[in-house]
Rosetta silent file (secondary structure, phi, psi, omega in degrees, C-alpha in Angstrom):
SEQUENCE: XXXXXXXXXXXXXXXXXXXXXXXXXXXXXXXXXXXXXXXXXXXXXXXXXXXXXXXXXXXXXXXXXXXXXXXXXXXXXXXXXXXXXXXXXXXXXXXXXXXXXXXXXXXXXXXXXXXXXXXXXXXXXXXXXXXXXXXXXX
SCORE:     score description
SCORE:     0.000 S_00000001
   1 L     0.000  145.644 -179.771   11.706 -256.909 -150.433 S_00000001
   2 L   -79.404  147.457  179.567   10.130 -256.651 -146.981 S_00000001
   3 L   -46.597  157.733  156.641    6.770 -254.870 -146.282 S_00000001
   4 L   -52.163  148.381  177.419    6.553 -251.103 -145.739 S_00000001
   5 L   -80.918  154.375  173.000    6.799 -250.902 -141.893 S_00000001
   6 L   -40.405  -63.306  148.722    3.619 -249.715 -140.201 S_00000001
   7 L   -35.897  -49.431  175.251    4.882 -246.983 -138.925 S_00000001
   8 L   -96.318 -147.172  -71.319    6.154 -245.152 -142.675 S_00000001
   9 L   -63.759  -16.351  164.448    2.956 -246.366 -144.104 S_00000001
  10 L   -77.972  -36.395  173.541    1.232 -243.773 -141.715 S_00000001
  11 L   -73.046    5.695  165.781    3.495 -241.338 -142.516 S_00000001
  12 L  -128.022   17.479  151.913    2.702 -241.297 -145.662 S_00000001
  13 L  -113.211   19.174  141.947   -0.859 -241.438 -145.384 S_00000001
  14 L   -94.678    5.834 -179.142   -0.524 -238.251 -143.034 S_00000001
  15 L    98.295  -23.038 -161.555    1.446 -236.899 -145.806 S_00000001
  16 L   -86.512  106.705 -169.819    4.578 -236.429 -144.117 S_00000001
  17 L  -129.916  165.730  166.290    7.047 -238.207 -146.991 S_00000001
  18 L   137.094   18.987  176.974   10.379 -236.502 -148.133 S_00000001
  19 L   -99.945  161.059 -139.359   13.295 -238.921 -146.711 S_00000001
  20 L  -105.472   11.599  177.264   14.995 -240.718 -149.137 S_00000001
  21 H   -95.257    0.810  172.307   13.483 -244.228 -147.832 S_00000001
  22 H   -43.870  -54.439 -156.335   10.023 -242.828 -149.678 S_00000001
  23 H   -55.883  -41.962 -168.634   11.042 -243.870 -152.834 S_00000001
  24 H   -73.931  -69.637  168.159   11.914 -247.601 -152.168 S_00000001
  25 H     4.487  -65.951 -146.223    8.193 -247.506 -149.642 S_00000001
  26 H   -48.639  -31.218 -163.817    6.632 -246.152 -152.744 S_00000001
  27 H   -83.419   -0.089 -170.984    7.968 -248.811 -155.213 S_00000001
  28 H   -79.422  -46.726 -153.882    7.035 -251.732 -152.588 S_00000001
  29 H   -68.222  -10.609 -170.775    3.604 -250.151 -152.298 S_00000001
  30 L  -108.812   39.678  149.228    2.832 -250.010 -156.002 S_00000001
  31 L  -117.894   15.897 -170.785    3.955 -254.142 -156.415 S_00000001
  32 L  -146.456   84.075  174.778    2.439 -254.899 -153.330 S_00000001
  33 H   -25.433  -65.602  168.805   -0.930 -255.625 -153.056 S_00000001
  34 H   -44.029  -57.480 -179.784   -0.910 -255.676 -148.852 S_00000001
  35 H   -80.558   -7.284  179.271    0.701 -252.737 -148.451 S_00000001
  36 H   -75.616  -43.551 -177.704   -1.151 -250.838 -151.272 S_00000001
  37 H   -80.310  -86.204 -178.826   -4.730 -251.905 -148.933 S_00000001
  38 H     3.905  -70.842 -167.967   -2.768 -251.208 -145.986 S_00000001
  39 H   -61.931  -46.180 -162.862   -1.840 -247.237 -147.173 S_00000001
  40 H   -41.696  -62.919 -159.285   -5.421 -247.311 -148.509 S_00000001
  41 H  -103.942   23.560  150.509   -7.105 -247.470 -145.715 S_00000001
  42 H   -80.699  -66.226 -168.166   -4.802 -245.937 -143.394 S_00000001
  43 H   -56.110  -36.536 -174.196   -5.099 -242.873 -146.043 S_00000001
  44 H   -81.090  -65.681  174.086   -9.368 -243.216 -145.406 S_00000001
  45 H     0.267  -87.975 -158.626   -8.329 -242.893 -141.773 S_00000001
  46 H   -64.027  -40.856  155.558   -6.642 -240.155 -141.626 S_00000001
  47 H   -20.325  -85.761  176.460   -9.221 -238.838 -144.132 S_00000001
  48 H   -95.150   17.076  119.292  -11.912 -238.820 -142.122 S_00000001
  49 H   -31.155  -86.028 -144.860   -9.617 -238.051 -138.470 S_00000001
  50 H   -59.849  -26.547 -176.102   -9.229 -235.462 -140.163 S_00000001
  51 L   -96.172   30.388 -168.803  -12.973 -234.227 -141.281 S_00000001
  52 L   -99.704  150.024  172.864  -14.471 -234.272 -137.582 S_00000001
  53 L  -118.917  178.192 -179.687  -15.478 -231.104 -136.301 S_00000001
  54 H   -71.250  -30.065 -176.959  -16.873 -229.946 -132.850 S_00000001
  55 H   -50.675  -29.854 -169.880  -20.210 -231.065 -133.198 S_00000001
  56 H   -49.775  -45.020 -156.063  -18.588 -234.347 -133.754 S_00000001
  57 L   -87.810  149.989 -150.524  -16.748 -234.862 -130.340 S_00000001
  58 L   -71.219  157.692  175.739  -18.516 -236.486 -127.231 S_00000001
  59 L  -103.729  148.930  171.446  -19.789 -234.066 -124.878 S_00000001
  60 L   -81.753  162.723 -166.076  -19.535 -234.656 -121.201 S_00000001
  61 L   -85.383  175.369 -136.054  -22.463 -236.197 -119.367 S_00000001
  62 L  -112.120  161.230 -177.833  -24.710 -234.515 -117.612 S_00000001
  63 H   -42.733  -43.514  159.949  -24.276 -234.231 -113.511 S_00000001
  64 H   -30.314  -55.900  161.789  -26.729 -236.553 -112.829 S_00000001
  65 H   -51.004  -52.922  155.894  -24.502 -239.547 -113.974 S_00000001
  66 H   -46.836  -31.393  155.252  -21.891 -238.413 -111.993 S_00000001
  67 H   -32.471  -55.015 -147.019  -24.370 -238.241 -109.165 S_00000001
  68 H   -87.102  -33.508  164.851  -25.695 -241.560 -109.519 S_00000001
  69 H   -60.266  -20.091  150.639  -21.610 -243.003 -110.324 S_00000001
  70 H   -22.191  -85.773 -156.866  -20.967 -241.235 -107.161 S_00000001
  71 H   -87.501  -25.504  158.971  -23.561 -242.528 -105.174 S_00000001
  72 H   -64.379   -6.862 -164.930  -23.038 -246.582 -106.862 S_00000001
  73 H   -94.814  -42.470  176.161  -19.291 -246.266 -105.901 S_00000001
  74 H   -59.813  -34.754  171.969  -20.300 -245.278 -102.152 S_00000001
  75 L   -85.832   -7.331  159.167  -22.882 -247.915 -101.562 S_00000001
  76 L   -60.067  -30.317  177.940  -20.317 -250.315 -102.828 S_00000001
  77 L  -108.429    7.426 -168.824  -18.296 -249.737  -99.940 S_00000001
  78 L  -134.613  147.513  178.419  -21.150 -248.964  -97.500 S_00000001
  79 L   -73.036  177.612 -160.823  -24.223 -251.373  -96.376 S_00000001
  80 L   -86.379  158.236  167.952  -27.134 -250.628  -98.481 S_00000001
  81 L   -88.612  134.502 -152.154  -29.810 -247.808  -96.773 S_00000001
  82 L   -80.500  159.344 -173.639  -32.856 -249.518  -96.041 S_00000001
  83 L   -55.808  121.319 -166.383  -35.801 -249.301  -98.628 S_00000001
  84 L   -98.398  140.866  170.172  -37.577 -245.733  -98.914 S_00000001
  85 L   -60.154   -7.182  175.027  -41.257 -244.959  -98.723 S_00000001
  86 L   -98.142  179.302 -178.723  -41.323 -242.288 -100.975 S_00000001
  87 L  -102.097  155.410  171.881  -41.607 -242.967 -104.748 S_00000001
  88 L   -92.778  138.278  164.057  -38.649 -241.720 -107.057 S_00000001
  89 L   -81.140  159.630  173.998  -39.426 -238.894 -109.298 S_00000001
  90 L   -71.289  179.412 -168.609  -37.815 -239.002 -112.971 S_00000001
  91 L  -104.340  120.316  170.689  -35.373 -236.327 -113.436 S_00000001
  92 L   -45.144  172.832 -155.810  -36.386 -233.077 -115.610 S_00000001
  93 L  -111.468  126.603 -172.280  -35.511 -234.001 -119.063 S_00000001
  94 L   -62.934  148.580  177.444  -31.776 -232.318 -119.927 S_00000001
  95 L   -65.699  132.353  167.128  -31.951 -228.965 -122.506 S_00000001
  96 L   -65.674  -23.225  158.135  -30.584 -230.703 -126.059 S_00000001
  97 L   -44.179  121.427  177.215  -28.600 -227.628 -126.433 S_00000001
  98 L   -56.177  133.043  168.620  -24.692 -228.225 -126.316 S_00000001
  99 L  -113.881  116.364  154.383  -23.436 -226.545 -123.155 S_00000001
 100 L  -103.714  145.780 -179.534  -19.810 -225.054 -122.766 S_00000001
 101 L  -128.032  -26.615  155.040  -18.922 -224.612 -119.965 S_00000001
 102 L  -156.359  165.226 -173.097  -15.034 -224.585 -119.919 S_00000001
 103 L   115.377  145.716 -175.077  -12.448 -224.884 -121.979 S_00000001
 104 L  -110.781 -176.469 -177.143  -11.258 -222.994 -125.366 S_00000001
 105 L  -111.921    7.038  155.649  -11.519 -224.194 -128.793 S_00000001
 106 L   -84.570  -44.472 -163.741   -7.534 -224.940 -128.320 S_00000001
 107 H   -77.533  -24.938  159.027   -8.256 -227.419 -125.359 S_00000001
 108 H   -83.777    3.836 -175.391  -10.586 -228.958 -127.765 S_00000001
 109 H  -106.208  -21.389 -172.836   -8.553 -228.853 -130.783 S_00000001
 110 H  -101.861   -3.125  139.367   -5.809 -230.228 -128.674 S_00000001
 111 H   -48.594  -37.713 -175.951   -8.402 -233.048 -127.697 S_00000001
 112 H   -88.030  -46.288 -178.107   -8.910 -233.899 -131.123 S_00000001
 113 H   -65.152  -47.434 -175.487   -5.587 -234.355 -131.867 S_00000001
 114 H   -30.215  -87.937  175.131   -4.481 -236.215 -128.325 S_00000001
 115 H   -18.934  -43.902 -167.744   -7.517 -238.591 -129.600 S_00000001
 116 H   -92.213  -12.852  158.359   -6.653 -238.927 -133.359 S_00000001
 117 H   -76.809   -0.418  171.563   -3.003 -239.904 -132.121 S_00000001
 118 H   -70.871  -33.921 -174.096   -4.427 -242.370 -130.077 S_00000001
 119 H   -59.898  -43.087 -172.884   -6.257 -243.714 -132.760 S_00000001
 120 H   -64.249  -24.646 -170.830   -3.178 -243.861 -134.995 S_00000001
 121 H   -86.115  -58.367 -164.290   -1.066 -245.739 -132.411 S_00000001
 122 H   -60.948  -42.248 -167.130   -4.437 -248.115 -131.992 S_00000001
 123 H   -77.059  -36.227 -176.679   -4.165 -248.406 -135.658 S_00000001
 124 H   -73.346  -34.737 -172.159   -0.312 -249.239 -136.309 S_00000001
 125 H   -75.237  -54.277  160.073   -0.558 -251.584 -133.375 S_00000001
 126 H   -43.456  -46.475  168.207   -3.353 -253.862 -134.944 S_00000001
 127 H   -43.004  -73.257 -143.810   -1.759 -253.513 -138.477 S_00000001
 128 H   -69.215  -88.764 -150.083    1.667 -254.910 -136.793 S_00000001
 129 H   -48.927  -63.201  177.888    0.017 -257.374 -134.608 S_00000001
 130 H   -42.132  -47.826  174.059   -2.482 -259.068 -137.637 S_00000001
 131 H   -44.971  -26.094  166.726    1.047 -259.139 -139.483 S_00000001
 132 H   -69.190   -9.652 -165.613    2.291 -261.875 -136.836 S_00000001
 133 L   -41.739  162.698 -177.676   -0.265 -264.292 -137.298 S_00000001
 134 L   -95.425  155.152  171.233    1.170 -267.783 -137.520 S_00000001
 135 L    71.235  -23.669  156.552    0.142 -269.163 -140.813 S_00000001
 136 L   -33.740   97.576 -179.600   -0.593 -265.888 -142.468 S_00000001
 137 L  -101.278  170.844  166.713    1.304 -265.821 -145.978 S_00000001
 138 L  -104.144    0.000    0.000    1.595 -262.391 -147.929 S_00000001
């Protein structure tokens, strides 16, 4: 019998199973070491996709960076301004408090997901590609 496809091996380590091609999946997956690792750790994925919270998810950086990506993208296209006589000061040191500043806890929930479908897509595509290898047996 041919492996579980990538694709149904996610779906059923999101959970979503009830079509009648489960059963024959299921019976591959319990004689079939590879796809049995496969679900595993697809299923640990989704696992912990699933147990991030807001603290988790990157914050944007602080204006300064944009400043300085700004101001590296402009002298890329401009000759450089001659050498200055004053000394540079550091920068105040940013508050470590998380700032929101826009945005709902939907536009971040719907952040998390965009992101953990990217991830899933990132993941089915490596699975499927390591399955081509030349020389690879199962």
């Amino acid at each position: 019998m041919p492996h579980v496809e990538p694709a149904r091996l996610l779906e059923l380590a999101l959970g979503n199973s009830g079509s009648n091609g489960d059963l024959g999946a299921l019976r591959h997956i319990a004689s079939c070491d590879r796809c049995r690792q496969e679900l595993s750790r697809m299923t640990r994925l989704v696992i912990t996709a699933r147990s991030v919270e807001e603290p988790d998810l990157p914050t944007a950086p602080p204006e300064r960076v944009w400043q300085r990506l700004t101001q590296d993208l402009s002298l890329a296209e401009e000759p450089a301004p001659p050498a200055c006589a004053e000394p540079v000061r550091p920068l105040a040191p940013e508050s470590t408090e998380p700032r929101y500043t826009r945005g709902s806890t939907e536009t971040r929930v719907r952040t998390v997901r965009v992101a953990l479908a990217l991830l899933s897509g990132i993941v089915v595509w490596w699975w499927s590609r390591s399955a081509r290898r030349p020389g690879r047996r199962d």
